Structures are given as structure tokens and as C-alpha cells.
Coordinates of C-alpha atoms in Angstrom, one line a residue:
Chain G
M227 CA 70.3 144.6 86.7
P228 CA 72.7 142.2 85.0
G229 CA 71.6 138.9 83.5
V230 CA 74.1 136.9 85.6
L231 CA 73.2 133.2 85.0
A232 CA 74.9 132.4 88.4
L233 CA 71.8 134.0 89.9
L234 CA 69.6 131.1 88.7
P235 CA 68.9 128.2 91.1
E236 CA 69.9 125.6 88.5
Y237 CA 73.4 127.0 88.7
A238 CA 73.6 127.2 92.4
G239 CA 76.8 125.9 94.1
L240 CA 77.3 125.3 97.8
E241 CA 78.8 128.8 97.9
D242 CA 77.3 131.8 96.1
P243 CA 79.9 133.5 94.0
V244 CA 77.5 136.4 93.4
A245 CA 76.2 136.9 96.8
D246 CA 76.6 140.7 96.9
I247 CA 75.1 141.1 93.4
R248 CA 72.2 138.8 94.3
A249 CA 71.6 140.9 97.5
A250 CA 71.5 144.1 95.5
C251 CA 69.3 142.6 92.8
L252 CA 66.8 141.2 95.3
D253 CA 66.7 144.5 97.1
A254 CA 65.9 146.4 93.9
V255 CA 63.4 143.8 92.6
G256 CA 61.6 143.8 95.9
W257 CA 61.3 147.6 95.6
L258 CA 59.3 147.2 92.4
G259 CA 55.5 147.1 92.3
T260 CA 53.2 144.2 91.9
E261 CA 52.8 144.8 88.2
V262 CA 56.2 144.4 86.5
T263 CA 57.0 144.6 82.8
V264 CA 60.2 142.7 82.1
I265 CA 62.4 144.1 79.4
A266 CA 65.1 141.5 78.7
G267 CA 66.5 139.0 76.2
P268 CA 65.6 135.3 76.7
Q269 CA 68.4 134.5 79.3
G270 CA 67.9 137.8 81.1
R271 CA 64.2 137.1 81.3
R272 CA 64.9 133.8 83.1
V273 CA 67.0 135.7 85.6
A274 CA 64.3 138.4 86.0
D275 CA 61.5 135.8 86.4
H276 CA 63.5 134.0 89.0
L277 CA 64.1 137.1 91.1
L278 CA 60.5 138.2 90.7
R279 CA 59.4 134.8 92.0
T280 CA 61.8 135.1 94.9
T281 CA 60.6 138.5 96.1
T282 CA 57.4 139.7 97.6
R283 CA 56.3 143.1 96.3
T284 CA 53.5 145.2 97.6
A285 CA 53.9 148.6 96.0
A286 CA 51.1 149.6 93.7
H287 CA 53.0 151.6 91.1
P288 CA 53.6 150.0 87.7
S289 CA 57.3 149.0 87.2
Y290 CA 59.8 147.9 84.7
L291 CA 62.6 145.4 85.3
V292 CA 65.4 145.8 82.7
V293 CA 68.1 143.3 82.3
G294 CA 71.5 144.2 80.8
N295 CA 75.1 144.7 81.5
G296 CA 78.3 146.3 80.2
S297 CA 81.2 144.6 78.4
A298 CA 82.6 141.2 79.0
K299 CA 85.9 142.1 77.4
R300 CA 87.3 144.5 80.0
V301 CA 90.3 142.7 81.5
D302 CA 92.4 139.6 80.8
T303 CA 90.2 137.6 83.2
S304 CA 87.0 138.6 81.3
P305 CA 85.1 135.9 79.5
G306 CA 86.0 137.6 76.2
Y307 CA 89.5 138.6 77.2
V308 CA 90.6 142.2 76.5
D309 CA 89.3 144.8 74.0
E310 CA 90.7 148.2 74.8
R311 CA 87.4 149.8 73.7
A312 CA 85.6 148.0 76.6
I313 CA 86.4 150.2 79.5
P314 CA 85.6 153.5 77.7
F315 CA 82.4 151.9 76.4
D316 CA 81.4 150.9 80.0
D317 CA 82.3 154.3 81.4
D318 CA 80.0 155.9 78.8
L319 CA 77.2 153.4 79.5
G320 CA 77.5 154.1 83.2
S321 CA 77.2 157.8 82.6
R322 CA 74.2 157.3 80.5
L323 CA 72.5 155.1 83.1
R324 CA 73.1 157.8 85.8
A325 CA 71.8 160.6 83.5
G326 CA 68.8 158.6 82.3
A327 CA 70.0 159.1 78.7
F328 CA 69.4 155.9 76.8
S329 CA 69.4 157.0 73.2
G330 CA 72.5 156.6 71.1
I331 CA 74.0 153.5 72.7
D332 CA 76.2 152.0 70.0
A333 CA 74.5 148.6 69.5
D334 CA 77.2 147.3 67.1
L335 CA 80.0 148.1 69.4
A336 CA 78.1 146.6 72.3
R337 CA 77.7 143.4 70.4
E338 CA 81.5 143.3 69.6
L339 CA 82.2 143.9 73.3
W340 CA 79.8 141.3 74.5
A341 CA 77.7 143.9 76.3
D342 CA 74.0 143.3 76.7
T343 CA 72.4 146.7 76.0
E344 CA 69.4 145.9 73.9
A345 CA 67.0 146.1 76.8
I346 CA 68.7 149.1 78.3
A347 CA 68.2 151.0 75.0
Q348 CA 64.5 150.3 75.2
L349 CA 64.3 152.5 78.3
D350 CA 64.5 155.5 75.9
G351 CA 61.0 156.9 75.9
V352 CA 60.0 154.9 79.0
V353 CA 62.2 156.7 81.6
P354 CA 61.7 160.5 81.4
A355 CA 64.9 162.2 80.2
G356 CA 67.1 163.3 83.0
C357 CA 65.3 161.1 85.6
A358 CA 67.4 160.7 88.7
C359 CA 69.1 157.4 89.1
S360 CA 70.4 155.7 92.2
V361 CA 73.1 153.0 91.7
D362 CA 72.9 150.2 94.2
Y363 CA 75.7 148.2 92.8
E364 CA 78.5 148.8 90.4
G365 CA 81.4 146.5 89.7
D366 CA 83.1 143.9 87.5
P367 CA 84.0 141.0 89.9
Y368 CA 84.4 138.5 87.0
G369 CA 85.4 140.9 84.3
V370 CA 81.9 141.8 83.2
R371 CA 80.5 145.3 84.1
Y372 CA 77.4 145.1 86.2
W373 CA 75.1 147.8 87.5
V374 CA 72.0 147.5 89.7
A375 CA 70.3 150.8 89.3
R376 CA 66.8 152.3 90.0
W377 CA 64.9 155.2 88.4
E378 CA 61.8 156.6 90.0
W379 CA 59.5 159.1 88.4
Chain A
M159 CA 66.1 111.6 104.9
N160 CA 68.6 113.6 107.0
L161 CA 71.3 111.6 108.7
K162 CA 71.7 112.2 112.4
L163 CA 75.0 111.3 113.9
G164 CA 74.8 112.1 117.6
H165 CA 74.8 115.8 118.0
R166 CA 75.1 116.6 114.2
T167 CA 72.6 116.3 111.4
F168 CA 73.5 116.1 107.8
T169 CA 71.4 116.7 104.7
D170 CA 71.5 114.0 102.0
D171 CA 73.3 116.0 99.3
L172 CA 76.7 115.6 100.8
P173 CA 79.0 112.6 101.2
L174 CA 80.9 112.2 104.5
V175 CA 84.5 111.2 105.1
M176 CA 85.3 109.2 108.2
A177 CA 88.9 109.2 109.1
I178 CA 90.4 106.1 110.8
V179 CA 92.2 106.8 114.0
N180 CA 93.8 103.7 115.5
R181 CA 94.7 103.6 119.1
T182 CA 96.2 100.2 118.5
P183 CA 99.8 99.0 118.4
D184 CA 99.2 96.5 115.6
S185 CA 96.6 97.7 113.0
F186 CA 97.3 96.3 109.5
F187 CA 97.9 99.6 107.7
D188 CA 99.6 102.0 110.1
Q189 CA 101.3 99.3 112.3
G190 CA 100.8 101.3 115.5
A191 CA 101.7 104.7 114.2
T192 CA 99.0 106.4 116.2
Y193 CA 98.9 104.1 119.2
A194 CA 100.6 106.7 121.4
E195 CA 98.1 109.3 122.6
D196 CA 100.2 112.3 121.2
K197 CA 100.4 110.6 117.8
A198 CA 96.6 109.9 117.8
W199 CA 96.0 113.4 118.8
E200 CA 98.1 114.7 116.0
R201 CA 96.3 112.4 113.6
V202 CA 92.9 113.9 114.7
R203 CA 94.2 117.4 114.2
L204 CA 95.5 116.5 110.7
V205 CA 92.4 114.7 109.5
V206 CA 90.1 117.5 110.7
E207 CA 92.3 119.9 108.7
E208 CA 92.1 117.6 105.7
G209 CA 88.3 117.7 105.7
A210 CA 87.1 114.7 107.7
D211 CA 83.5 114.9 108.9
I212 CA 83.9 112.0 111.3
V213 CA 86.8 110.3 113.2
D214 CA 86.5 106.6 113.8
I215 CA 88.6 105.8 116.9
G216 CA 89.4 102.1 117.4
G217 CA 91.2 100.4 120.3
V218 CA 91.4 96.9 119.0
R219 CA 92.9 95.6 115.8
A220 CA 90.3 94.0 113.6
G221 CA 92.5 91.0 112.7
Y222 CA 94.2 88.4 114.7
G223 CA 96.5 89.6 117.5
P224 CA 97.0 89.7 121.3
H225 CA 93.8 89.6 123.3
V226 CA 92.5 93.0 124.3
D227 CA 89.9 92.9 127.1
A228 CA 87.2 95.5 127.6
A229 CA 89.0 97.3 130.3
E230 CA 92.1 97.7 128.2
E231 CA 90.0 98.8 125.2
I232 CA 88.2 101.4 127.4
D233 CA 91.6 102.6 128.6
R234 CA 92.8 103.1 125.1
V235 CA 89.8 105.0 123.8
A236 CA 87.4 106.5 126.4
A237 CA 89.4 109.3 127.8
F238 CA 90.8 110.1 124.4
V239 CA 87.2 110.5 123.1
G240 CA 86.6 112.9 125.9
R241 CA 89.7 114.9 124.9
V242 CA 88.7 115.0 121.3
R243 CA 85.1 116.0 122.2
A244 CA 86.3 118.9 124.2
A245 CA 88.7 120.2 121.6
Y246 CA 86.4 119.6 118.5
P247 CA 82.8 120.3 119.5
D248 CA 81.5 120.0 115.9
L249 CA 83.4 116.9 115.0
V250 CA 81.4 113.7 114.8
I251 CA 83.2 111.0 116.9
S252 CA 82.7 107.4 116.1
V253 CA 84.2 104.5 118.1
D254 CA 84.9 101.2 116.4
T255 CA 83.8 98.6 119.0
W256 CA 81.6 95.5 119.3
R257 CA 81.3 95.7 123.1
A258 CA 78.4 97.3 124.9
E259 CA 80.4 98.2 127.9
V260 CA 83.0 100.0 125.8
A261 CA 80.2 101.7 123.9
R262 CA 78.8 103.0 127.2
A263 CA 82.1 104.3 128.3
V264 CA 82.8 106.2 125.1
L265 CA 79.3 107.6 124.8
E266 CA 79.6 109.0 128.3
Q267 CA 82.7 110.8 127.0
G268 CA 80.8 112.4 124.2
A269 CA 81.0 109.9 121.3
D270 CA 78.3 110.2 118.6
V271 CA 78.4 106.9 116.7
I272 CA 79.1 103.3 117.6
N273 CA 80.7 101.5 114.6
D274 CA 79.6 97.9 115.4
A275 CA 82.1 96.4 112.9
W276 CA 81.4 92.9 114.0
G277 CA 77.8 92.9 113.0
G278 CA 75.7 92.7 116.2
H279 CA 78.0 90.3 118.1
D280 CA 77.0 91.9 121.4
P281 CA 73.2 92.2 121.4
D282 CA 73.2 94.8 124.2
L283 CA 75.1 97.3 122.2
V284 CA 72.2 98.9 120.4
A285 CA 70.3 99.5 123.7
V286 CA 73.3 101.4 125.0
A287 CA 73.4 103.4 121.8
A288 CA 69.7 104.2 122.1
E289 CA 70.1 105.3 125.7
H290 CA 72.6 107.9 124.6
D291 CA 70.8 108.9 121.4
A292 CA 73.8 107.7 119.4
A293 CA 74.0 106.5 115.9
V294 CA 74.9 102.9 115.0
I295 CA 76.7 101.3 112.1
C296 CA 75.3 97.9 111.3
T297 CA 77.7 95.7 109.4
H298 CA 77.7 92.4 107.7
A299 CA 80.6 90.3 109.1
G300 CA 79.3 87.0 107.7
G301 CA 78.4 85.7 111.1
L302 CA 82.1 85.6 112.2
S303 CA 83.2 86.2 115.8
P304 CA 85.2 89.3 116.4
R305 CA 88.8 89.3 115.1
T306 CA 88.4 86.2 112.9
D307 CA 89.2 85.8 109.2
P308 CA 86.9 84.1 106.7
F309 CA 87.7 80.5 105.9
R310 CA 86.0 79.0 102.8
Q311 CA 83.0 81.1 103.5
E312 CA 80.6 81.2 100.5
Y313 CA 77.2 82.8 99.8
D314 CA 74.4 82.1 97.3
D315 CA 74.4 85.9 96.8
V316 CA 76.8 87.9 98.9
V317 CA 75.0 91.2 98.3
A318 CA 71.6 89.7 99.3
A319 CA 73.3 88.4 102.4
C320 CA 74.7 91.8 103.2
I321 CA 71.4 93.4 102.8
E322 CA 69.5 90.8 104.8
T323 CA 71.9 91.0 107.7
T324 CA 72.5 94.8 107.8
V325 CA 68.8 95.7 107.3
G326 CA 67.9 93.1 110.0
L327 CA 70.4 94.7 112.4
A328 CA 69.1 98.2 111.5
E329 CA 65.6 97.2 112.3
R330 CA 66.7 95.7 115.5
A331 CA 68.5 98.9 116.4
V332 CA 65.4 101.0 115.7
A333 CA 63.3 98.5 117.7
A334 CA 65.8 99.0 120.6
G335 CA 65.1 102.8 120.4
V336 CA 67.8 104.1 118.1
D337 CA 66.6 107.1 116.1
P338 CA 65.7 105.8 112.6
R339 CA 67.8 108.7 111.2
S340 CA 70.8 107.4 113.1
V341 CA 71.1 103.9 111.5
V342 CA 73.8 103.3 108.9
I343 CA 74.5 100.0 107.1
D344 CA 77.9 98.7 106.0
P345 CA 78.7 95.6 103.9
A346 CA 82.1 95.4 105.6
H347 CA 84.5 94.6 102.8
D348 CA 86.8 91.7 103.6
F349 CA 84.9 90.8 106.8
G350 CA 83.6 87.3 106.2
K351 CA 84.4 87.7 102.6
N352 CA 87.0 86.7 100.1
T353 CA 88.3 89.1 97.5
F354 CA 85.7 88.0 94.9
H355 CA 82.9 88.8 97.4
S356 CA 84.3 92.2 98.2
L357 CA 84.7 93.1 94.5
E358 CA 81.1 92.0 93.9
V359 CA 79.9 94.1 96.9
T360 CA 81.7 97.0 95.5
R361 CA 80.2 96.5 92.0
R362 CA 76.7 96.1 93.4
I363 CA 76.8 98.6 96.2
G364 CA 73.9 100.5 94.6
E365 CA 71.6 97.6 95.8
M366 CA 72.5 98.5 99.3
V367 CA 71.9 102.2 98.7
A368 CA 68.5 101.3 97.3
T369 CA 67.4 100.0 100.7
G370 CA 67.1 103.6 101.7
Y371 CA 69.6 103.3 104.6
P372 CA 72.7 105.4 104.4
V373 CA 75.6 103.2 103.4
L374 CA 79.0 103.3 104.8
V375 CA 81.9 101.7 102.9
S376 CA 85.2 100.8 104.4
V377 CA 87.5 99.7 101.6
S378 CA 90.6 101.6 102.5
N379 CA 93.8 99.7 101.7
K380 CA 92.1 96.4 102.5
D381 CA 93.3 92.9 101.4
F382 CA 90.8 92.7 98.5
V383 CA 92.5 95.7 97.0
G384 CA 95.9 94.2 97.6
E385 CA 94.9 90.8 96.2
T386 CA 93.3 92.4 93.2
L387 CA 96.4 94.4 92.3
G388 CA 99.1 92.2 93.9
L389 CA 100.2 95.0 96.2
P390 CA 101.2 95.2 99.9
A391 CA 99.3 97.3 102.4
G392 CA 101.4 100.5 101.8
E393 CA 100.8 100.5 98.1
R394 CA 97.1 100.1 97.8
M395 CA 95.9 103.7 97.7
H396 CA 95.2 103.9 94.0
G397 CA 93.1 100.7 94.1
T398 CA 91.4 102.1 97.1
Y399 CA 90.6 105.3 95.3
A400 CA 89.1 103.3 92.4
A401 CA 86.8 101.4 94.7
T402 CA 85.9 104.5 96.6
A403 CA 85.0 106.3 93.4
I404 CA 82.8 103.4 92.3
T405 CA 80.9 103.3 95.6
A406 CA 80.6 107.1 95.9
M407 CA 79.2 107.2 92.3
A408 CA 76.6 104.6 93.4
G409 CA 75.6 106.7 96.4
A410 CA 77.5 105.3 99.3
R411 CA 77.2 108.1 101.9
I412 CA 80.1 107.6 104.4
H413 CA 83.6 106.6 103.3
R414 CA 85.9 105.3 106.1
V415 CA 89.5 105.9 105.1
H416 CA 93.1 106.4 105.9
Q417 CA 93.8 109.0 103.2
V418 CA 91.4 111.8 104.1
R419 CA 92.4 114.7 101.8
E420 CA 92.4 112.6 98.7
T421 CA 89.2 110.9 99.6
R422 CA 87.5 114.2 100.4
H423 CA 88.2 115.4 96.9
L424 CA 87.3 112.1 95.3
V425 CA 83.9 111.5 96.9
D426 CA 82.9 115.2 96.6
M427 CA 83.8 115.0 92.9
A428 CA 82.0 111.7 92.4
W429 CA 78.8 112.9 94.1
S430 CA 78.9 116.1 92.0
I431 CA 79.3 114.0 88.8
A432 CA 76.4 111.9 90.0
G433 CA 74.3 115.1 90.4
R434 CA 73.8 114.8 94.1
R435 CA 76.2 117.4 95.3
P436 CA 76.3 120.9 93.7
P437 CA 79.7 122.2 92.8
L438 CA 81.3 124.2 95.6
R439 CA 81.4 127.5 93.7
A440 CA 80.5 127.8 90.0
I441 CA 81.0 131.0 88.0
R442 CA 82.7 129.7 84.8
G443 CA 80.5 130.7 81.9
L444 CA 77.9 132.1 84.3
A445 CA 79.1 135.6 85.0

């Protein structure tokens, strides 16, 4: 799931600008087990901790919650404006997520494109290669590419 | 504490805008512009569209003018309240009156709030409000009779006087059976006050907020703004906005105004700056 800071209660407005993303994240986090290992940077961890606190989970299986997202330089309304490499990068990242193929993500390019992929790359060796993925949400409503995806093995 | 205004309840993180709707031929600001029913009706439609939470319907000019008896006042406002109630079921309807018999007539037509702008002049009014589970606005009019201007009136401490009077009236209302969530206090700028008094009340409105009662302020285009800036009634809106911003920042909860759209933006912004009201929708830097 993406580390969208607007998901945090300290940034809540009267209207929720990320209502659909929030719904998808809560649904996915609620699907995790009671024992969850969070893989995320500091901001992503705050988002993950909040969503974990907000959900009730009963499944027994050990789970991972990984926070990351694609580029924030996709279009001219993106926070980082436009880098023409962003959309191909995100297309490739989306394919990797679907295929469960996490090795070889270009970390330098990700940094340049304001993509948060460090935690995603750590799934290499955790998720079995070729593991089936279901994508609950995919979009870039504010010019940043988001996915909410689940792998089960 | 939540604020209960008749059939509506409001949480304490949002300021409220009360739009003035005069069914009078001679009010100081609009000079009878909405005296005719169709004009008043259009005014209600407009202020609802502009974001008013409450309409405050009045049938008698606050200042000096031709006598209006209770029957005439009822004739001006009661049926109109019923018409507004039917068309706007969610809107809070307040009626500006000091008379218990007028209050009864308008509450029977569906009004939610009695704005007792002359500070408890009719002691029976609160009992009528209690009978109808209505809210009451308790004002400090400096002990003046309705429709009279102050003359050489002075106070040792005008804010202390406002608090003592309005809290006393509030306690009397609760003792009469008004829901404690339905009592609002109002220092009543200009009423029983010279311009220095109203400026001081504006500056120290936080002391009234600190009583714990929701505070209503009614500064819109009033004489203290005009005297402070040297402007006639039609040119006081910027001074009004300054006074409104100061009182909103200090926590005044209900703002009774002529200019609704501008005030809506102003008080929402002030409450958000003060950290009481979240922004409407925040995504900048948070995506």
C-alpha cells in the first residue's frame, strides 16, 4: 500500500480526499493476520501503524505489510512535476508487483522519480517468485502512482 | 459540549453563521429591503445558498421607530417562519424577539431559537422556549428597555457586566427548563454600549468564551464599526470583517451577519487558523 500521509488522522480534513484509497487499504490491512511485520520507511511506518491500529485482524497466518509507491513525477499536476521516465518506470513496477518479481528495481532511478520502492524491493526473498497477486487499487489521483496489492502463499 | 439549536445539534469544531433576515420596513442596514414577503423569501434562499447555518428573522427594528405591537410582530414573522420551516427542514430558524407571546407563535410554526436581543426584558420568554425545547440567546443590553439607545451609560468593567448579565440569564433559562445545551450568550455590541465599550468587548471576547457558554456575536455593520472608521452603514463591511475575524479567532461560535458568503469564509478560516476546525479537504504535500 502507498504511504499517503493524508491517511493519517493528524492530517484529516472535514472531507477525505483519499476515501477510496483508504477503503482499499483498510480492507487489505484487515485481511492480514494478527502478527504483522511492517516493512516501510519512517513515514510509511506511521501510516502502516495507524491502519493497523484502526483494523481488527483475526487471521492466524504471519503477515507482512509493505509500504511503497510509484513515481511522483508522472504528470504536470504531480508533486515533482513531469519526468518522462516516470510512466514507463511505473508501468514496469506495476508489472513486477503483479508477477511477484521484486529483484532488479532500479533504486537510483526510483529516487530521481520520487518513487518509494525500498520496502517493495525487500519483498525479494520474502514473497515466493511468481506468487499470484491481486490488485485491489491502482491509480494516480494526485499524480503519484499507488497500488494496493495482496500476495498470498 | 455539543450545541443544540432546536431540532439540530452541532459539534464544537465548527463555527456557525446566522444570517439576518429583516421583515421590517426600517432596519438600519437594509432599510426595508426584505420587508415584503417575497423579498424576505428570496433573502432566505440566497443566504442558505451562501452557507448560512441559521436564519434570524426579525419583525421589529432594534432602534427607535414606529411602535410595533405584538400582534403586528406576529403578523410579520410567524407565518413566514412556518413557510421557511416547510421549505428548509434542516435550516435552523431563529426569531429575534423579546416578547413571550411572539416567541410562542413562532415556536408553534417551527422556529428553533429565540434571540432575546433585549436581555430578558420579558421574564416569561424562557419558559415558553423551554416548553418548545427551543434554544435561547441571552444578551447583555445594559438594562435598557427594548428599542432604546444608550445615554451616558458607563461600566466599571463592561466585559464583567456582560458576563454577569448573560450568565445570569443563561442560568435563569436553564432553571426554567431550557436544555443546558441550548443556551447561548451574546454581549450585544452597541446595545447599552458606546463605541469604546463595543471595541473592548470585541477585544476581550475570549473572556466570554471562557465561561463555557457558546458565544454569539452580532457586529455586522453596527455603529461602533461606523464610528471607529468614520463610515456610513453601507460602507462598514471591511470593519465588520475585522471585528468578525478577531471574535472568531477568540472562539465566538455564532456570527450574526448581513454578508453571509464572506463571513462563512472568514469564520471558517479563522477557526481553522485557531486549530479548532480542520481544513475542508487537505491533500497538498500529503499525496
